[in-house]
Amino acid sequence: METIRRHFAHQQRRSALRKTGKVLRLVAVIMAVTVLLFTTAFAVSEEFRVATLNLMLTITEEYTQFSINASEGTGGIKKSASNTDEKSEYFQNAEIGWIPEGFVCSENIYNTYVRFENDLGEFFYVAIQSGEGGVLRVDTENPDSIENISINGNEGLCIVKNGEIGVITADLENCLYIEVGASLALTVDTAKKISENILIL
């Protein structure tokens, strides 16, 4: 009986530790998103404050949802850049200004998604979608790490999970969601550099 009691006590402790770990990871996601919202909400520039307050984030145990609120009174938010006539090789109105050496395009859905790979099987992709009336859900359940970031003045998150990197930003000026995903071998800094060099035309 003593052996059985010890066994079940051990199992209960393991179960409690798993539950505690899950709660702590969710708290880390909530804290990162809270910092993302409030560190920029009180910026010196009034226009920047107005734009920041129109980026809404919804946090659940499974995902974080980005939503650009373009309702009446947002003022600084422009229409999506897709209304202009500029074009690039992979996106209408957006250009990837830096591609790491050795990577070639392996898949392209024009104006939505492009994926690059090298001979080692490493990859990265860029996805851009309009924020007008739409949302972007990002998998933030049990991440290895999550960080609030600012890329070219656009606020977002950098998430590492399951051997992949995700750099997601909301371009409020052009009302766009910009996502750069990459295999972990490329490093977080490389994924951020790709994101930094995406030019909206």
Coordinates of N, CA and C in Angstrom, one line a residue:
M1 N 0.8 -1.2 0.0 CA 0.0 0.0 0.0 C 0.9 1.3 0.0
E2 N 2.0 1.2 0.8 CA 2.9 2.3 0.8 C 3.5 2.6 -0.5
T3 N 3.8 1.6 -1.3 CA 4.4 1.7 -2.6 C 3.4 2.3 -3.6
I4 N 2.1 1.9 -3.5 CA 1.0 2.4 -4.3 C 0.8 3.9 -4.0
R5 N 0.8 4.3 -2.7 CA 0.6 5.7 -2.3 C 1.7 6.5 -2.8
R6 N 3.0 6.0 -2.7 CA 4.1 6.8 -3.2 C 4.0 7.0 -4.7
H7 N 3.6 5.9 -5.4 CA 3.4 6.0 -6.9 C 2.4 7.1 -7.3
F8 N 1.2 7.0 -6.7 CA 0.2 8.0 -7.0 C 0.6 9.4 -6.6
A9 N 1.3 9.6 -5.5 CA 1.7 10.9 -5.1 C 2.7 11.5 -6.1
H10 N 3.6 10.6 -6.6 CA 4.5 11.0 -7.7 C 3.8 11.5 -8.9
Q11 N 2.8 10.7 -9.3 CA 2.0 11.0 -10.5 C 1.2 12.3 -10.3
Q12 N 0.7 12.5 -9.1 CA -0.1 13.8 -8.9 C 0.9 15.0 -8.9
R13 N 2.1 14.8 -8.4 CA 3.1 15.9 -8.4 C 3.4 16.3 -9.9
R14 N 3.6 15.2 -10.7 CA 4.0 15.5 -12.1 C 2.8 16.2 -12.8
S15 N 1.6 15.8 -12.6 CA 0.4 16.4 -13.2 C 0.3 17.9 -12.8
A16 N 0.5 18.1 -11.5 CA 0.5 19.5 -11.0 C 1.6 20.4 -11.6
L17 N 2.8 19.8 -11.8 CA 3.9 20.6 -12.4 C 3.5 20.9 -13.8
R18 N 3.0 19.9 -14.6 CA 2.6 20.2 -16.0 C 1.6 21.3 -16.1
K19 N 0.6 21.3 -15.2 CA -0.5 22.3 -15.2 C 0.1 23.7 -14.8
T20 N 1.0 23.7 -13.9 CA 1.7 24.9 -13.5 C 2.5 25.5 -14.6
G21 N 3.2 24.6 -15.3 CA 4.0 25.1 -16.4 C 3.2 25.7 -17.5
K22 N 2.1 25.1 -17.8 CA 1.2 25.6 -18.8 C 0.6 27.0 -18.5
V23 N 0.3 27.1 -17.2 CA -0.2 28.4 -16.7 C 0.9 29.5 -16.8
L24 N 2.1 29.1 -16.4 CA 3.2 30.1 -16.5 C 3.5 30.5 -17.9
R25 N 3.4 29.5 -18.9 CA 3.7 29.9 -20.3 C 2.6 30.8 -20.8
L26 N 1.3 30.6 -20.4 CA 0.3 31.5 -20.8 C 0.5 32.9 -20.2
V27 N 0.9 32.9 -18.9 CA 1.2 34.2 -18.3 C 2.3 35.0 -19.0
A28 N 3.3 34.2 -19.5 CA 4.4 34.9 -20.2 C 3.9 35.5 -21.5
V29 N 3.0 34.8 -22.2 CA 2.4 35.3 -23.5 C 1.6 36.6 -23.1
I30 N 0.8 36.5 -22.1 CA 0.0 37.7 -21.7 C 0.9 38.9 -21.4
M31 N 1.9 38.6 -20.6 CA 2.8 39.7 -20.2 C 3.5 40.3 -21.4
A32 N 3.9 39.5 -22.4 CA 4.6 40.0 -23.6 C 3.6 40.9 -24.4
V33 N 2.4 40.4 -24.5 CA 1.4 41.2 -25.3 C 1.0 42.5 -24.6
T34 N 0.9 42.4 -23.2 CA 0.6 43.6 -22.4 C 1.7 44.6 -22.6
V35 N 3.0 44.2 -22.5 CA 4.1 45.1 -22.7 C 4.0 45.7 -24.1
L36 N 3.7 44.9 -25.1 CA 3.6 45.4 -26.5 C 2.6 46.5 -26.6
L37 N 1.5 46.4 -25.9 CA 0.4 47.4 -26.0 C 0.7 48.6 -25.2
F38 N 1.2 48.5 -24.0 CA 1.3 49.6 -23.1 C 2.6 50.4 -23.2
T39 N 3.7 49.7 -23.7 CA 4.9 50.5 -23.8 C 4.8 51.5 -24.9
T40 N 4.0 51.2 -25.9 CA 3.8 52.1 -27.1 C 2.7 53.1 -26.9
A41 N 1.7 52.7 -26.1 CA 0.5 53.5 -25.9 C 0.8 54.9 -25.4
F42 N 1.9 55.1 -24.7 CA 2.2 56.4 -24.1 C 3.4 57.0 -24.7
A43 N 3.6 56.7 -26.0 CA 4.7 57.3 -26.7 C 4.5 58.8 -26.8
V44 N 5.6 59.5 -27.1 CA 5.5 61.0 -27.1 C 4.6 61.5 -28.3
S45 N 4.7 60.9 -29.4 CA 3.9 61.3 -30.6 C 2.4 60.9 -30.4
E46 N 1.6 62.0 -30.5 CA 0.1 61.7 -30.4 C -0.3 60.8 -31.6
E47 N 0.2 61.0 -32.8 CA -0.2 60.2 -33.9 C 0.1 58.7 -33.7
F48 N 1.3 58.5 -33.1 CA 1.7 57.1 -32.8 C 0.8 56.5 -31.7
R49 N 0.4 57.3 -30.7 CA -0.5 56.8 -29.7 C -1.8 56.4 -30.3
V50 N -2.3 57.2 -31.2 CA -3.6 56.9 -31.8 C -3.5 55.6 -32.6
A51 N -2.4 55.5 -33.3 CA -2.3 54.2 -34.1 C -2.2 53.0 -33.2
T52 N -1.4 53.1 -32.2 CA -1.2 52.0 -31.3 C -2.5 51.5 -30.7
L53 N -3.3 52.5 -30.3 CA -4.5 52.1 -29.6 C -5.5 51.4 -30.5
N54 N -5.2 51.4 -31.8 CA -6.1 50.8 -32.8 C -5.6 49.4 -33.2
L55 N -4.5 48.9 -32.5 CA -4.1 47.5 -32.6 C -4.6 46.7 -31.5
M56 N -5.6 45.9 -31.7 CA -6.2 45.1 -30.6 C -5.6 43.7 -30.7
L57 N -5.3 43.2 -29.5 CA -4.8 41.8 -29.4 C -5.7 41.0 -28.4
T58 N -6.1 39.8 -28.9 CA -6.9 38.9 -28.0 C -6.1 37.7 -27.7
I59 N -5.9 37.4 -26.4 CA -5.1 36.3 -26.0 C -5.9 35.1 -25.5
T60 N -5.7 33.9 -26.0 CA -6.3 32.7 -25.5 C -5.1 31.7 -25.2
E61 N -5.5 30.5 -24.7 CA -4.5 29.5 -24.4 C -3.8 29.0 -25.6
E62 N -4.5 29.1 -26.8 CA -4.0 28.5 -28.0 C -3.4 29.5 -29.0
Y63 N -3.9 30.7 -29.0 CA -3.4 31.7 -30.0 C -3.5 33.1 -29.4
T64 N -2.8 34.0 -30.2 CA -2.9 35.5 -30.0 C -3.5 36.0 -31.3
Q65 N -4.6 36.8 -31.2 CA -5.2 37.3 -32.4 C -4.9 38.8 -32.5
F66 N -4.3 39.2 -33.7 CA -4.1 40.6 -34.1 C -5.4 41.1 -34.8
S67 N -5.8 42.3 -34.4 CA -6.9 42.9 -35.1 C -6.7 44.4 -35.2
I68 N -6.6 44.9 -36.5 CA -6.4 46.4 -36.7 C -7.8 47.0 -36.7
N69 N -8.1 47.9 -35.8 CA -9.4 48.5 -35.6 C -9.3 49.8 -36.5
A70 N -10.0 49.8 -37.7 CA -10.0 50.9 -38.6 C -11.3 51.6 -38.5
S71 N -12.0 51.7 -37.4 CA -13.3 52.3 -37.3 C -13.2 53.8 -37.3
E72 N -14.3 54.5 -37.3 CA -14.3 55.9 -37.4 C -13.5 56.5 -36.3
G73 N -12.7 57.5 -36.7 CA -11.9 58.3 -35.7 C -10.5 57.8 -35.5
T74 N -10.1 56.8 -36.4 CA -8.7 56.3 -36.3 C -7.7 57.3 -36.9
G75 N -8.2 58.1 -37.8 CA -7.3 59.2 -38.3 C -6.1 58.8 -39.0
G76 N -5.0 58.3 -38.3 CA -3.8 58.1 -38.9 C -3.7 56.8 -39.8
I77 N -4.6 55.9 -39.7 CA -4.5 54.7 -40.5 C -4.9 54.9 -42.0
K78 N -4.1 54.6 -42.9 CA -4.3 54.7 -44.3 C -5.0 53.5 -44.8
K79 N -5.5 53.5 -46.0 CA -6.0 52.4 -46.7 C -4.8 51.5 -47.1
S80 N -5.1 50.2 -47.2 CA -4.0 49.2 -47.6 C -3.3 49.7 -48.8
A81 N -2.0 49.4 -48.8 CA -1.1 49.8 -50.0 C -1.5 49.1 -51.2
S82 N -2.4 48.1 -51.2 CA -2.8 47.3 -52.4 C -3.6 48.2 -53.3
N83 N -4.0 49.4 -52.9 CA -4.8 50.2 -53.8 C -3.9 51.0 -54.8
T84 N -2.6 50.9 -54.7 CA -1.7 51.6 -55.6 C -1.3 50.7 -56.7
D85 N -0.6 51.3 -57.7 CA -0.2 50.5 -59.0 C 1.2 49.9 -58.9
E86 N 1.9 50.2 -57.9 CA 3.3 49.6 -57.8 C 3.3 48.1 -57.7
K87 N 4.3 47.4 -58.3 CA 4.3 46.0 -58.2 C 5.8 45.5 -58.1
S88 N 6.0 44.4 -57.4 CA 7.3 43.8 -57.3 C 7.2 42.3 -57.8
E89 N 8.3 41.6 -57.6 CA 8.3 40.2 -58.2 C 7.3 39.3 -57.4
Y90 N 7.1 39.5 -56.1 CA 6.3 38.6 -55.3 C 5.0 39.1 -54.8
F91 N 5.0 40.5 -54.6 CA 3.9 41.1 -54.0 C 3.5 42.4 -54.7
Q92 N 2.2 42.6 -54.8 CA 1.8 44.0 -55.3 C 2.0 44.9 -54.2
N93 N 2.8 46.0 -54.4 CA 3.0 47.0 -53.4 C 3.9 46.7 -52.3
A94 N 4.6 45.6 -52.3 CA 5.6 45.3 -51.3 C 6.8 44.6 -51.9
E95 N 8.0 44.9 -51.4 CA 9.2 44.3 -52.0 C 10.1 43.8 -50.8
I96 N 10.7 42.6 -51.1 CA 11.6 42.0 -50.1 C 13.0 42.5 -50.4
G97 N 13.5 43.4 -49.6 CA 14.7 44.1 -49.9 C 16.0 43.3 -49.6
W98 N 15.9 42.2 -48.8 CA 17.1 41.5 -48.5 C 16.7 40.0 -48.4
I99 N 17.4 39.2 -49.2 CA 17.2 37.7 -49.2 C 18.6 37.1 -48.9
P100 N 18.7 36.3 -47.8 CA 20.0 35.7 -47.5 C 20.6 34.9 -48.6
E101 N 21.9 34.9 -48.7 CA 22.6 34.3 -49.8 C 22.3 32.8 -49.9
G102 N 22.1 32.3 -51.1 CA 21.9 30.9 -51.3 C 20.4 30.5 -51.3
F103 N 19.5 31.4 -51.0 CA 18.1 31.1 -51.0 C 17.4 31.4 -52.3
V104 N 16.6 30.5 -52.7 CA 15.8 30.7 -54.0 C 14.3 30.5 -53.7
C105 N 13.5 31.1 -54.5 CA 12.1 31.0 -54.3 C 11.6 29.5 -54.7
S106 N 10.9 28.9 -53.7 CA 10.4 27.5 -54.0 C 8.9 27.5 -54.1
E107 N 8.2 28.5 -53.7 CA 6.7 28.6 -53.8 C 6.3 30.0 -53.7
N108 N 5.3 30.4 -54.5 CA 4.8 31.8 -54.5 C 3.4 31.8 -54.9
I109 N 2.6 32.4 -54.0 CA 1.2 32.7 -54.2 C 1.2 34.2 -54.3
Y110 N 1.1 34.8 -55.6 CA 1.4 36.2 -55.8 C 0.5 37.1 -54.9
N111 N 1.2 38.0 -54.3 CA 0.6 39.1 -53.5 C 0.1 38.5 -52.1
T112 N 0.4 37.3 -51.8 CA 0.0 36.7 -50.5 C 1.1 36.0 -49.7
Y113 N 1.9 35.2 -50.4 CA 2.9 34.3 -49.7 C 4.0 34.0 -50.7
V114 N 5.2 34.0 -50.1 CA 6.4 33.5 -50.9 C 7.3 32.7 -49.9
R115 N 7.8 31.6 -50.4 CA 8.7 30.8 -49.6 C 10.1 30.6 -50.3
F116 N 11.1 30.7 -49.5 CA 12.5 30.5 -50.1 C 13.2 29.4 -49.3
E117 N 14.0 28.6 -50.1 CA 14.8 27.5 -49.5 C 16.2 27.5 -50.0
N118 N 17.1 26.9 -49.2 CA 18.5 26.7 -49.7 C 18.8 25.2 -49.8
D119 N 20.0 24.9 -50.2 CA 20.4 23.5 -50.5 C 20.4 22.7 -49.2
L120 N 20.5 23.3 -48.0 CA 20.5 22.6 -46.8 C 19.2 22.3 -46.2
G121 N 18.1 22.7 -46.9 CA 16.8 22.5 -46.5 C 16.2 23.6 -45.5
E122 N 17.0 24.6 -45.3 CA 16.6 25.7 -44.5 C 15.6 26.5 -45.3
F123 N 14.7 27.2 -44.6 CA 13.7 28.0 -45.3 C 13.3 29.3 -44.6
F124 N 12.7 30.1 -45.3 CA 11.9 31.2 -44.7 C 10.8 31.6 -45.6
Y125 N 9.8 32.3 -45.1 CA 8.7 32.7 -45.9 C 8.2 34.1 -45.5
V126 N 7.6 34.8 -46.4 CA 7.0 36.1 -46.1 C 5.5 36.0 -46.5
A127 N 4.6 36.4 -45.6 CA 3.2 36.4 -45.9 C 2.7 37.8 -45.5
I128 N 1.9 38.4 -46.4 CA 1.4 39.8 -46.2 C -0.1 39.7 -46.5
Q129 N -0.9 40.2 -45.5 CA -2.4 40.3 -45.8 C -2.9 41.6 -45.3
S130 N -4.0 42.0 -45.9 CA -4.7 43.2 -45.5 C -5.3 43.1 -44.1
G131 N -5.2 44.2 -43.4 CA -5.8 44.2 -42.1 C -7.2 44.8 -42.1
E132 N -7.7 45.2 -43.2 CA -9.0 45.8 -43.3 C -10.1 44.8 -43.1
G133 N -10.8 44.8 -42.0 CA -11.9 43.9 -41.7 C -11.4 42.5 -41.4
G134 N -10.1 42.3 -41.3 CA -9.6 40.9 -41.1 C -8.8 40.8 -39.8
V135 N -8.5 39.6 -39.4 CA -7.7 39.3 -38.2 C -6.6 38.4 -38.6
L136 N -5.6 38.3 -37.7 CA -4.5 37.4 -37.9 C -4.3 36.6 -36.6
R137 N -4.5 35.3 -36.7 CA -4.3 34.4 -35.5 C -2.9 33.8 -35.5
V138 N -2.2 33.9 -34.4 CA -0.8 33.4 -34.3 C -0.8 32.4 -33.2
D139 N -0.2 31.2 -33.5 CA -0.1 30.1 -32.5 C 0.9 30.5 -31.5
T140 N 0.4 30.8 -30.3 CA 1.3 31.1 -29.1 C 1.1 30.2 -28.0
E141 N 0.6 29.0 -28.2 CA 0.4 28.0 -27.2 C 1.8 27.3 -26.8
N142 N 2.2 27.4 -25.6 CA 3.4 26.8 -25.1 C 4.6 27.1 -26.0
P143 N 4.9 28.4 -26.2 CA 6.1 28.7 -27.0 C 7.4 28.5 -26.3
D144 N 8.5 28.3 -27.0 CA 9.8 28.2 -26.4 C 10.2 29.6 -25.9
S145 N 9.9 30.6 -26.7 CA 10.1 32.0 -26.3 C 9.2 32.9 -27.0
I146 N 8.9 34.1 -26.4 CA 8.0 35.1 -27.0 C 8.5 36.4 -26.6
E147 N 8.6 37.4 -27.6 CA 9.2 38.7 -27.3 C 8.4 39.7 -28.0
N148 N 8.1 40.8 -27.4 CA 7.5 41.9 -28.1 C 8.6 42.7 -28.8
I149 N 8.3 43.1 -30.0 CA 9.3 43.7 -30.9 C 8.7 45.0 -31.6
S150 N 9.6 45.8 -32.1 CA 9.3 46.9 -33.0 C 10.1 46.8 -34.2
I151 N 9.5 46.7 -35.4 CA 10.2 46.6 -36.7 C 9.8 47.8 -37.5
N152 N 10.7 48.7 -37.8 CA 10.4 49.9 -38.7 C 9.2 50.6 -38.1
G153 N 9.1 50.7 -36.8 CA 8.1 51.4 -36.1 C 6.8 50.6 -36.0
N154 N 6.8 49.4 -36.5 CA 5.6 48.5 -36.4 C 5.7 47.6 -35.3
E155 N 4.7 47.5 -34.4 CA 4.8 46.7 -33.2 C 4.4 45.3 -33.5
G156 N 4.9 44.3 -32.8 CA 4.6 42.9 -33.1 C 5.2 42.0 -32.1
L157 N 5.2 40.7 -32.5 CA 5.7 39.6 -31.6 C 6.8 38.8 -32.4
C158 N 7.8 38.3 -31.7 CA 8.7 37.3 -32.2 C 8.5 36.0 -31.4
I159 N 8.1 35.0 -32.0 CA 7.8 33.7 -31.3 C 8.7 32.6 -31.8
V160 N 9.3 31.8 -30.9 CA 10.0 30.6 -31.3 C 9.2 29.4 -30.8
K161 N 8.9 28.5 -31.7 CA 8.1 27.3 -31.2 C 8.3 26.2 -32.3
N162 N 8.5 25.0 -31.8 CA 8.6 23.8 -32.6 C 9.7 23.9 -33.7
G163 N 10.8 24.5 -33.3 CA 11.9 24.6 -34.3 C 11.7 25.7 -35.4
E164 N 10.8 26.6 -35.2 CA 10.5 27.6 -36.2 C 10.4 29.0 -35.5
I165 N 10.8 30.0 -36.2 CA 10.7 31.4 -35.8 C 9.6 32.1 -36.5
G166 N 8.8 32.9 -35.8 CA 7.8 33.7 -36.4 C 8.0 35.2 -36.0
V167 N 8.1 36.1 -36.9 CA 8.2 37.5 -36.7 C 6.9 38.1 -37.3
I168 N 6.0 38.6 -36.4 CA 4.7 39.1 -36.9 C 4.6 40.6 -36.5
T169 N 4.3 41.4 -37.4 CA 4.1 42.8 -37.1 C 2.8 43.3 -37.8
A170 N 2.3 44.4 -37.2 CA 1.1 45.0 -37.7 C 1.5 46.4 -38.2
D171 N 1.4 46.6 -39.6 CA 1.7 47.9 -40.2 C 0.4 48.7 -40.2
L172 N 0.3 49.6 -39.1 CA -1.0 50.3 -39.0 C -1.1 51.4 -40.1
E173 N 0.0 52.0 -40.5 CA 0.0 53.0 -41.5 C -0.6 52.6 -42.8
N174 N -0.3 51.3 -43.2 CA -0.8 50.8 -44.4 C -1.9 49.7 -44.2
C175 N -2.2 49.5 -42.9 CA -3.3 48.5 -42.6 C -2.9 47.1 -43.1
L176 N -1.8 46.6 -42.7 CA -1.3 45.3 -43.2 C -0.7 44.5 -42.1
Y177 N -0.9 43.2 -42.2 CA -0.2 42.2 -41.3 C 1.0 41.7 -42.1
I178 N 2.2 41.7 -41.5 CA 3.4 41.2 -42.2 C 4.0 40.1 -41.3
E179 N 4.1 38.9 -41.9 CA 4.6 37.8 -41.1 C 5.9 37.2 -41.9
V180 N 6.9 37.0 -41.1 CA 8.1 36.3 -41.6 C 8.3 35.1 -40.7
G181 N 8.3 33.9 -41.4 CA 8.6 32.7 -40.7 C 9.9 32.1 -41.2
A182 N 10.6 31.3 -40.3 CA 11.9 30.8 -40.7 C 12.2 29.6 -39.9
S183 N 13.0 28.7 -40.5 CA 13.6 27.6 -39.7 C 14.6 28.1 -38.7
L184 N 14.7 27.4 -37.6 CA 15.5 27.9 -36.5 C 17.0 28.1 -36.8
A185 N 17.4 27.3 -37.8 CA 18.8 27.5 -38.3 C 19.2 28.9 -38.8
L186 N 18.2 29.6 -39.2 CA 18.4 31.0 -39.7 C 18.6 32.0 -38.6
T187 N 18.3 31.7 -37.4 CA 18.4 32.5 -36.2 C 17.3 33.6 -36.2
V188 N 17.0 34.1 -35.0 CA 16.0 35.1 -34.8 C 16.5 36.4 -35.4
D189 N 17.8 36.7 -35.3 CA 18.3 38.0 -35.9 C 18.1 38.0 -37.4
T190 N 18.3 36.9 -38.1 CA 18.1 36.8 -39.5 C 16.7 37.1 -39.9
A191 N 15.8 36.4 -39.2 CA 14.3 36.6 -39.4 C 13.9 38.1 -39.2
K192 N 14.4 38.7 -38.2 CA 14.1 40.1 -38.0 C 14.7 41.0 -39.1
K193 N 15.9 40.6 -39.6 CA 16.5 41.4 -40.6 C 15.7 41.3 -41.9
I194 N 15.2 40.1 -42.2 CA 14.3 40.0 -43.4 C 13.1 40.9 -43.2
S195 N 12.5 40.9 -42.0 CA 11.3 41.7 -41.8 C 11.6 43.2 -41.9
E196 N 12.8 43.6 -41.4 CA 13.2 45.0 -41.4 C 13.3 45.5 -42.9
N197 N 13.7 44.6 -43.8 CA 13.9 45.0 -45.2 C 12.7 44.7 -46.1
I198 N 11.5 44.5 -45.6 CA 10.3 44.5 -46.4 C 9.8 45.9 -46.6
L199 N 9.8 46.3 -47.8 CA 9.5 47.7 -48.2 C 8.1 47.8 -48.7
I200 N 7.2 48.5 -48.1 CA 5.9 48.8 -48.7 C 5.9 49.9 -49.7
L201 N 5.6 49.6 -50.9 CA 5.7 50.6 -52.0 C 4.5 51.6 -52.1

